[in-house]
Short mmCIF file of C-alpha atoms in Angstrom, two decimals:
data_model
loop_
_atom_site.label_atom_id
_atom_site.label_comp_id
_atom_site.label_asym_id
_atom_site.label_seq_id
_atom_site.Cartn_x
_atom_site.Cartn_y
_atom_site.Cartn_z
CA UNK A 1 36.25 8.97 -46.64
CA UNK A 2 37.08 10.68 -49.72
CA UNK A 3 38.28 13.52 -47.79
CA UNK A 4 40.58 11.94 -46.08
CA UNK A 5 42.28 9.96 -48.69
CA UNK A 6 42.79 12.84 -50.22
CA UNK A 7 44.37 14.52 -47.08
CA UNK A 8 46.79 11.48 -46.96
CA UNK A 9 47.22 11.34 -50.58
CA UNK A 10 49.24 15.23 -49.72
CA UNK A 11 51.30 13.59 -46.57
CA UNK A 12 53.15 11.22 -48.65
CA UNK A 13 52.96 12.90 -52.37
CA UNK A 14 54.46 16.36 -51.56
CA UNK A 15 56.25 18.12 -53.83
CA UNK A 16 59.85 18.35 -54.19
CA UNK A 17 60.76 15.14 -51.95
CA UNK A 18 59.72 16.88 -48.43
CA UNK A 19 59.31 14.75 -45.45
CA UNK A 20 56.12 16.09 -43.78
CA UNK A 21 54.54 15.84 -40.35
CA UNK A 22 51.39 17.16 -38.57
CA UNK A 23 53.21 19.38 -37.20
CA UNK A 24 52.15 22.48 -38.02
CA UNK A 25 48.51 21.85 -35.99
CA UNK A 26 50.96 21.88 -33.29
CA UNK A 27 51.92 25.10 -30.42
CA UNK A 28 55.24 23.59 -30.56
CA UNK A 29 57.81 20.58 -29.47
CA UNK A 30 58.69 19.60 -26.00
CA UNK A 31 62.20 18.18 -25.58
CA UNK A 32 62.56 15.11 -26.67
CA UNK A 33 64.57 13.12 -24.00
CA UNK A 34 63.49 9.77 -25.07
CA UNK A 35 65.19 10.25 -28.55
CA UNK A 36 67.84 11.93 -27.00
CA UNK A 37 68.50 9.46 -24.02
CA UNK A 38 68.39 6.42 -26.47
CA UNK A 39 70.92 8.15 -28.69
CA UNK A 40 73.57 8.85 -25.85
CA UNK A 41 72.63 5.53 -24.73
CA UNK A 42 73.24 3.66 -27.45
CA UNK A 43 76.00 6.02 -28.96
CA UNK A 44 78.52 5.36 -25.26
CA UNK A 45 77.24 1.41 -25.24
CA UNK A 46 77.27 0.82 -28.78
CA UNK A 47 79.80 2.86 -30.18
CA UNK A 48 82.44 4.02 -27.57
CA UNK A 49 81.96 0.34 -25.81
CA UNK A 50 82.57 -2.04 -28.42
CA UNK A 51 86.21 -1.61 -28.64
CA UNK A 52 86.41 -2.01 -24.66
CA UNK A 53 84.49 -5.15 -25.30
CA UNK A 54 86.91 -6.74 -27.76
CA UNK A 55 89.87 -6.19 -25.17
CA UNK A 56 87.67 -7.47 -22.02
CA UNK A 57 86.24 -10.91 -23.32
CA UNK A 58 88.13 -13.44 -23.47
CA UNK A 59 89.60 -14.77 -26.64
CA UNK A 60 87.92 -18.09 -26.02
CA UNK A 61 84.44 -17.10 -26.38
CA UNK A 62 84.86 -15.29 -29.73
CA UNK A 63 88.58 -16.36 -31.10
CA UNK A 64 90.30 -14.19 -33.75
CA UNK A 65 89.05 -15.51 -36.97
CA UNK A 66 85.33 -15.14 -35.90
CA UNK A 67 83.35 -11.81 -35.21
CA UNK A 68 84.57 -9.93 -31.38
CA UNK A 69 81.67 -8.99 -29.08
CA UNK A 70 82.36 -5.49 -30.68
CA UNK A 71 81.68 -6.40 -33.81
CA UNK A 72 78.05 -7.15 -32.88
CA UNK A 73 78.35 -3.98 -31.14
CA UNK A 74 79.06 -2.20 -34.17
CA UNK A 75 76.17 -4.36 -36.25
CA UNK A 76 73.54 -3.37 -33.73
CA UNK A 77 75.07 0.69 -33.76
CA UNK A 78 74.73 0.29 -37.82
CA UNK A 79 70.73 -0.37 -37.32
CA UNK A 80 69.88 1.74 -34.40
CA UNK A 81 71.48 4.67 -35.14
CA UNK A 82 69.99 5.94 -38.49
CA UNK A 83 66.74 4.19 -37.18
CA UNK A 84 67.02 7.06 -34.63
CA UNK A 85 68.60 9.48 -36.92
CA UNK A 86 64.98 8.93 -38.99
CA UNK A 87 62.66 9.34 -35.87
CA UNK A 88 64.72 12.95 -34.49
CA UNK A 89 64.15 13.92 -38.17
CA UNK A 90 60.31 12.81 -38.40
CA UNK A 91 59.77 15.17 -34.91
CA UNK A 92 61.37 18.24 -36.79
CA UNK A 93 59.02 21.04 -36.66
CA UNK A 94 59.28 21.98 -40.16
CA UNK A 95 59.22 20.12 -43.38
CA UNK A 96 62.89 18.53 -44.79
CA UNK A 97 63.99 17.02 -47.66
CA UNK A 98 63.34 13.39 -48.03
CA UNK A 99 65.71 13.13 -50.50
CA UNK A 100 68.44 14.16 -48.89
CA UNK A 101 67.86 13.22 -45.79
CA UNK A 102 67.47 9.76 -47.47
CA UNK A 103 70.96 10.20 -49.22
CA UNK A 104 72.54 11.01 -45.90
CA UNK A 105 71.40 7.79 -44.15
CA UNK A 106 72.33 5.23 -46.68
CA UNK A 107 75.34 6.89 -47.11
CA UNK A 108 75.60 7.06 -43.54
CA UNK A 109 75.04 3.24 -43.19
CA UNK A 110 77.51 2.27 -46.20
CA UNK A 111 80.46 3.83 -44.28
CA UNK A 112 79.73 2.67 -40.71
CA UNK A 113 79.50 -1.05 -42.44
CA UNK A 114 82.83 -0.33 -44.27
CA UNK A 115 84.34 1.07 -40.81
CA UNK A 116 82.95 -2.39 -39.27
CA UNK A 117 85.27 -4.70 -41.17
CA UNK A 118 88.36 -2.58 -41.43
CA UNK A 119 88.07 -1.52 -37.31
CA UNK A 120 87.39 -5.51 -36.65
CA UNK A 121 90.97 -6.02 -38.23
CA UNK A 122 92.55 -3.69 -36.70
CA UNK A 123 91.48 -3.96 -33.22
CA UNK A 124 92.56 -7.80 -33.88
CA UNK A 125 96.27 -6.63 -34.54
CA UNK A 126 95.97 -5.00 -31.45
CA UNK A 127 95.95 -7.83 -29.28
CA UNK A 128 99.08 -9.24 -31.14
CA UNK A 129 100.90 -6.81 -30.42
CA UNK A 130 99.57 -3.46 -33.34
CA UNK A 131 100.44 0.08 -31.25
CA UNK A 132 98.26 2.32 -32.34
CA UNK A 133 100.14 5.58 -31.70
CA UNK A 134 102.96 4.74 -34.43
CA UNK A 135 101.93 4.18 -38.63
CA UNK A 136 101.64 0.76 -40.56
CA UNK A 137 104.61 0.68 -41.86
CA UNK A 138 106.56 1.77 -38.65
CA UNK A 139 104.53 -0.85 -36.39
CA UNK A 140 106.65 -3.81 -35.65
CA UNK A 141 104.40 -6.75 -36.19
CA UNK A 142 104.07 -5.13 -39.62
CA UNK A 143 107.12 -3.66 -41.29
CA UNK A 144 109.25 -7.23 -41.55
CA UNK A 145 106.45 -9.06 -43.48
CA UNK A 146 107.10 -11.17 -46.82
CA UNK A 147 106.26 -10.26 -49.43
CA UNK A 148 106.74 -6.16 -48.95
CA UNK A 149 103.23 -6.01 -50.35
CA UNK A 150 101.41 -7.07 -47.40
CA UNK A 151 102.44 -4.05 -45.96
CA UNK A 152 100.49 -2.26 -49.18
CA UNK A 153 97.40 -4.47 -47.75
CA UNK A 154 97.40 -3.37 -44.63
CA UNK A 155 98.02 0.17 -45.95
CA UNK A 156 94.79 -0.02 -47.59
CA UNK A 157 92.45 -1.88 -44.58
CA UNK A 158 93.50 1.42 -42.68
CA UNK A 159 92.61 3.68 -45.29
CA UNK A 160 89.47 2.04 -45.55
CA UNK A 161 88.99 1.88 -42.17
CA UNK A 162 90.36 5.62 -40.85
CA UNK A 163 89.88 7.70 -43.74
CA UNK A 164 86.69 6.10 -46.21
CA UNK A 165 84.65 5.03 -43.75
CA UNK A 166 84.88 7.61 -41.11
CA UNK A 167 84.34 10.04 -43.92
CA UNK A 168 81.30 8.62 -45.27
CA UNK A 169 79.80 7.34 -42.04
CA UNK A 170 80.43 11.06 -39.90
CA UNK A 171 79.84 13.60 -42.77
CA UNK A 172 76.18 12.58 -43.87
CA UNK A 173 75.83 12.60 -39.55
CA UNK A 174 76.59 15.66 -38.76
CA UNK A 175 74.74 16.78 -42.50
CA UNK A 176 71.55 15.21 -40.46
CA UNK A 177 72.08 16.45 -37.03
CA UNK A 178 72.65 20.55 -38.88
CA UNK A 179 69.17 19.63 -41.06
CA UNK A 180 67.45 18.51 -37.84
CA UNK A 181 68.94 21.78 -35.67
CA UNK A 182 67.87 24.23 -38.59
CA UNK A 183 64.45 23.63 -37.70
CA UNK A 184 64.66 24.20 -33.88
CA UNK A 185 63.69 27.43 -33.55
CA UNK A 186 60.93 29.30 -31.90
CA UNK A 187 59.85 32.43 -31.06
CA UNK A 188 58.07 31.20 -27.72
CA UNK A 189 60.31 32.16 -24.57
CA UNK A 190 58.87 28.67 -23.04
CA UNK A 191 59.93 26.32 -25.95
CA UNK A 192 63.33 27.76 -25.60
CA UNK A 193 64.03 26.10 -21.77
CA UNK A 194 66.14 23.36 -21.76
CA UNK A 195 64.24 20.86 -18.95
CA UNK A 196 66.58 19.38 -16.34
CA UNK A 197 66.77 15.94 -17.94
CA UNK A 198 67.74 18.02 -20.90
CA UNK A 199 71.05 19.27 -18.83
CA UNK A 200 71.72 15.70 -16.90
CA UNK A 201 71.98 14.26 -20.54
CA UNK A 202 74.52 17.68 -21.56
CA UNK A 203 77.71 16.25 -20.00
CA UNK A 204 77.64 12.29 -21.71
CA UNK A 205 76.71 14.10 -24.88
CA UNK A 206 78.90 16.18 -24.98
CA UNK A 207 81.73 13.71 -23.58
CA UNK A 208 80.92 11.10 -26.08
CA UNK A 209 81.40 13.65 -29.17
CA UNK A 210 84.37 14.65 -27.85
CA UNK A 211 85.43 10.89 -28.24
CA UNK A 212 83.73 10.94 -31.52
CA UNK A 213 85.94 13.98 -33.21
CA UNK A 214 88.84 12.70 -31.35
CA UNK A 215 88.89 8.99 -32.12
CA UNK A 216 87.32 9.62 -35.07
CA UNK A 217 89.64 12.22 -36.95
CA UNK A 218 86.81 14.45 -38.09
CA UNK A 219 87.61 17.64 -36.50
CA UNK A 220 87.02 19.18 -39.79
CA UNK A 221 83.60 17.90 -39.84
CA UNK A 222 82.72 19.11 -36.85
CA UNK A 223 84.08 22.48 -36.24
CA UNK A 224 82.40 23.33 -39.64
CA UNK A 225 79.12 22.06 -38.60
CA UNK A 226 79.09 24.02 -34.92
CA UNK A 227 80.46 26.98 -36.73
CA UNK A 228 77.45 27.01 -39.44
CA UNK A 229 75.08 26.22 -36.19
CA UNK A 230 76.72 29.17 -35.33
CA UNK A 231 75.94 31.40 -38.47
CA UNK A 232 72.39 30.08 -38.18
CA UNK A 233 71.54 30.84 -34.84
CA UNK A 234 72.78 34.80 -35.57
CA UNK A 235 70.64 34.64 -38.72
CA UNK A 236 67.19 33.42 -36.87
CA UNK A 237 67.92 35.79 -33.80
CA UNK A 238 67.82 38.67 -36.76
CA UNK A 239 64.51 37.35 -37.30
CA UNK A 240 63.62 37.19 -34.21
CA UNK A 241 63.40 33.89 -33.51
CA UNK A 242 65.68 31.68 -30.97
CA UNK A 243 66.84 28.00 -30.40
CA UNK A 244 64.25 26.19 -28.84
CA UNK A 245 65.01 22.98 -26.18
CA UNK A 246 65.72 20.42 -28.82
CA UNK A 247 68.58 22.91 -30.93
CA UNK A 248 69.74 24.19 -27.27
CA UNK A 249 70.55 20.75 -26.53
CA UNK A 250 72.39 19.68 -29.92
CA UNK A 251 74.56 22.99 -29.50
CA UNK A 252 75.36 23.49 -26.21
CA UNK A 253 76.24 19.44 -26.67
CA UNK A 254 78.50 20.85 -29.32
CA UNK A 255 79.79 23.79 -27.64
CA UNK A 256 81.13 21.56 -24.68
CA UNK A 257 82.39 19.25 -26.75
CA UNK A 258 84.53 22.34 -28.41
CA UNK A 259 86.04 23.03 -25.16
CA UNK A 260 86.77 19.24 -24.51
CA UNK A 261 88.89 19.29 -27.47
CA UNK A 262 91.13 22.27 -26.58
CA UNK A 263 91.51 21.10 -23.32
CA UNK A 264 92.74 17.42 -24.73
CA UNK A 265 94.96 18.75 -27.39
CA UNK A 266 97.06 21.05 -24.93
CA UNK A 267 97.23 18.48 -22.56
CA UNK A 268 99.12 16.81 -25.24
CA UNK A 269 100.55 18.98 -27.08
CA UNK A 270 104.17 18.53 -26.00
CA UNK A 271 104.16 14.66 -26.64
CA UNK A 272 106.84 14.25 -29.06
CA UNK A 273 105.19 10.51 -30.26
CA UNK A 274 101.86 11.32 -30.89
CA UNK A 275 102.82 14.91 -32.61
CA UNK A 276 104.69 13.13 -34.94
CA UNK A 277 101.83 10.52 -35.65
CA UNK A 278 99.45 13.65 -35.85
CA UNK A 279 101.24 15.65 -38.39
CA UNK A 280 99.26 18.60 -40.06
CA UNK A 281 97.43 21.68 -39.08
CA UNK A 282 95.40 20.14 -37.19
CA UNK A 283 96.95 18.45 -33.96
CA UNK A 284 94.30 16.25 -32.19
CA UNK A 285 95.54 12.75 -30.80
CA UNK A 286 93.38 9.69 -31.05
CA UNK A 287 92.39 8.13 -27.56
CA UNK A 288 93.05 4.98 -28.63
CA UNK A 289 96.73 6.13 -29.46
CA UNK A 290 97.26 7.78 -26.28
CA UNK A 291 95.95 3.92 -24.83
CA UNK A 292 98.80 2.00 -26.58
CA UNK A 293 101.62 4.80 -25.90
CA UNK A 294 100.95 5.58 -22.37
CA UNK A 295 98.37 3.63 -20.68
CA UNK A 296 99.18 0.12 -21.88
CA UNK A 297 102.92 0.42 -22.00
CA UNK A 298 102.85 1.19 -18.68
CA UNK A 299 101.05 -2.67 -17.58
#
C-alpha cells in the first residue's frame, strides 16, 4: 500500500508543474474520434449555431432585454469547450505544462465570457436594424444618437466584443491546440494513419475553422500557429519521427482551412463595401458582414 501511495504521490507532485499520464506504459495512441467528434460537434452547434439561433426564434420566447437562445448557446460553449480542451490535453502522449496549460484555459474562459455579453448586444442591434458590414459610427441606427457619447459606448461594447475578447478567448486556443499537436508524433508507420472516421470528420473541421478565422478576425493567430506546426513537423521528421493520427488530423484540419481562406478572400476581393470595412494588410471579410450586405439586403 505504501508502494503505491508513493507511486501516486509522483502523478500529481511532479516537478516543474507537468501534467502527467500513464502514458508512457503505453505502444502508443489511437485516434481519438470521440474527443474529436464532440469538439466539431459542439464547436458547429454551439459556436457557429448560436447566432443562427438568435435570428430564427422568435422574439416572443426570449424578448430583447432577456438572454437569446444563443446566449445559452454561448454559456454551454464556455463550459464544454475547455472541459474538452482539458481531456485532448490529458490523452497527450507526453508530459505538458500544467501551468500553462492552466493559464491558457482560464484565460481562455475569461474572454469567451467577455465575447458573450458584448456579441449578445450586438446581435440584438441586429434585429433593429445594426448592418454589420459598415462601422459604429457609420451604422444608421447609431450615428444620430443624443448625447454623441453613446456612440463612444457602443464604440467600446465592440471593442470588447471584436477585439478583447476574441483575442483572449482564440490566442490561449490555438496556444493549446500547438501544445497538444507538439506531442503527436511517432516513429511507428501504423500510428501515423489517419482512420476513415478521422477523414469524414476533416471537411466540418476544417469548414468550421475557416468560420472561426473568418468571423473571428484572427487570421494572425492562426496562420502563425499552422506555420509553427509547420516548423515543427520539419524539425521531428529531422529526427526521424512523423505526425501520428491525432497531429495529422489537427493539421491537415488546418491546412484545409488555409485554402478555405484564399478561396473566400478572392471571391471577395473586388467588393468595394467590405474592402473598405476590412482595411489593412490583411483583407479577410467577416461572414456575418457579407450576411447583412448581400444576403439580407437582398430579402
Amino acid at each position: 500500500m505504501e508502494n503505491v501511495r508513493k507511486r501516486k504521490g509522483e502523478v500529481f507532485h511532479s516537478p516543474a508543474g507537468v501534467l502527467k499520464e500513464n502514458v508512457p506504459q503505453r505502444r502508443g495512441q489511437h485516434f481519438h474520434f470521440d474527443l474529436w467528434l464532440c469538439l466539431t460537434v459542439q464547436n458547429w452547434i454551439l459556436d457557429f449555431g448560436r447566432p443562427i439561433a438568435m435570428i430564427i426564434f422568435p422574439l416572443e420566447w426570449f424578448p430583447l432585454n432577456k438572454p437569446s437562445a444563443g446566449d445559452y448557446f454561448h454559456m454551454a460553449y464556455n463550459v464544454l469547450a475547455p472541459f474538452l480542451m482539458l481531456k485532448l490535453i490529458e490523452r497527450s502522449p507526453r508530459a505538458v505544462s500544467r501551468t500553462a496549460v492552466y493559464l491558457c484555459i482560464i484565460t481562455f474562459v475569461m474572454g469567451a465570457s467577455i465575447h458573450l455579453v458584448g456579441d449578445s448586444v450586438n446581435h440584438r442591434l441586429i434585429l433593429s436594424g445594426y448592418q454589420l458590414h459598415l462601422s459604429v459610427r457609420e451604422n444608421p441606427i447609431i450615428k444620430d444618437l443624443k448625447p454623441a457619447s453613446l456612440i463612444d459606448s457602443f464604440e467600446l461594447l465592440y471593442y470588447y466584443d471584436e477585439h478583447l475578447g476574441h483575442s483572449l478567448w482564440y490566442i490561449p486556443f490555438f496556444i493549446v491546440l500547438f501544445i497538444y499537436f507538439s506531442g503527436c508524433f511517432s516513429d511507428s508507420d501504423e500510428q501515423k494513419k489517419l482512420p476513415v472516421s478521422g477523414w469524414l470528420l476533416l471537411g466540418p473541421s476544417a469548414l468550421y475553422y475557416w468560420y472561426l478565422v473568418t468571423e473571428g478576425q484572427i487570421t494572425e493567430v492562426f496562420l502563425l500557429t499552422f506555420l509553427a506546426m509547420v516548423a515543427m513537423v520539419m524539425f521531428q521528421h529531422h529526427k526521424g519521427v512523423g505526425v501520428d493520427s491525432n497531429g495529422r488530423f489537427l493539421f491537415y484540419s488546418f491546412s484545409v482551412t488555409v485554402l478555405l481562406v484564399i478561396l473566400w478572400v478572392a471571391y471577395l476581393w473586388n467588393d468595394p463595401v467590405l474592402r473598405n470595412k476590412y482595411p489593412g494588410l490583411l483583407y479577410v471579410p467577416e461572414p456575418w458582414s457579407y450576411y447583412t450586405l448581400h444576403i439580407r439586403k437582398s430579402h
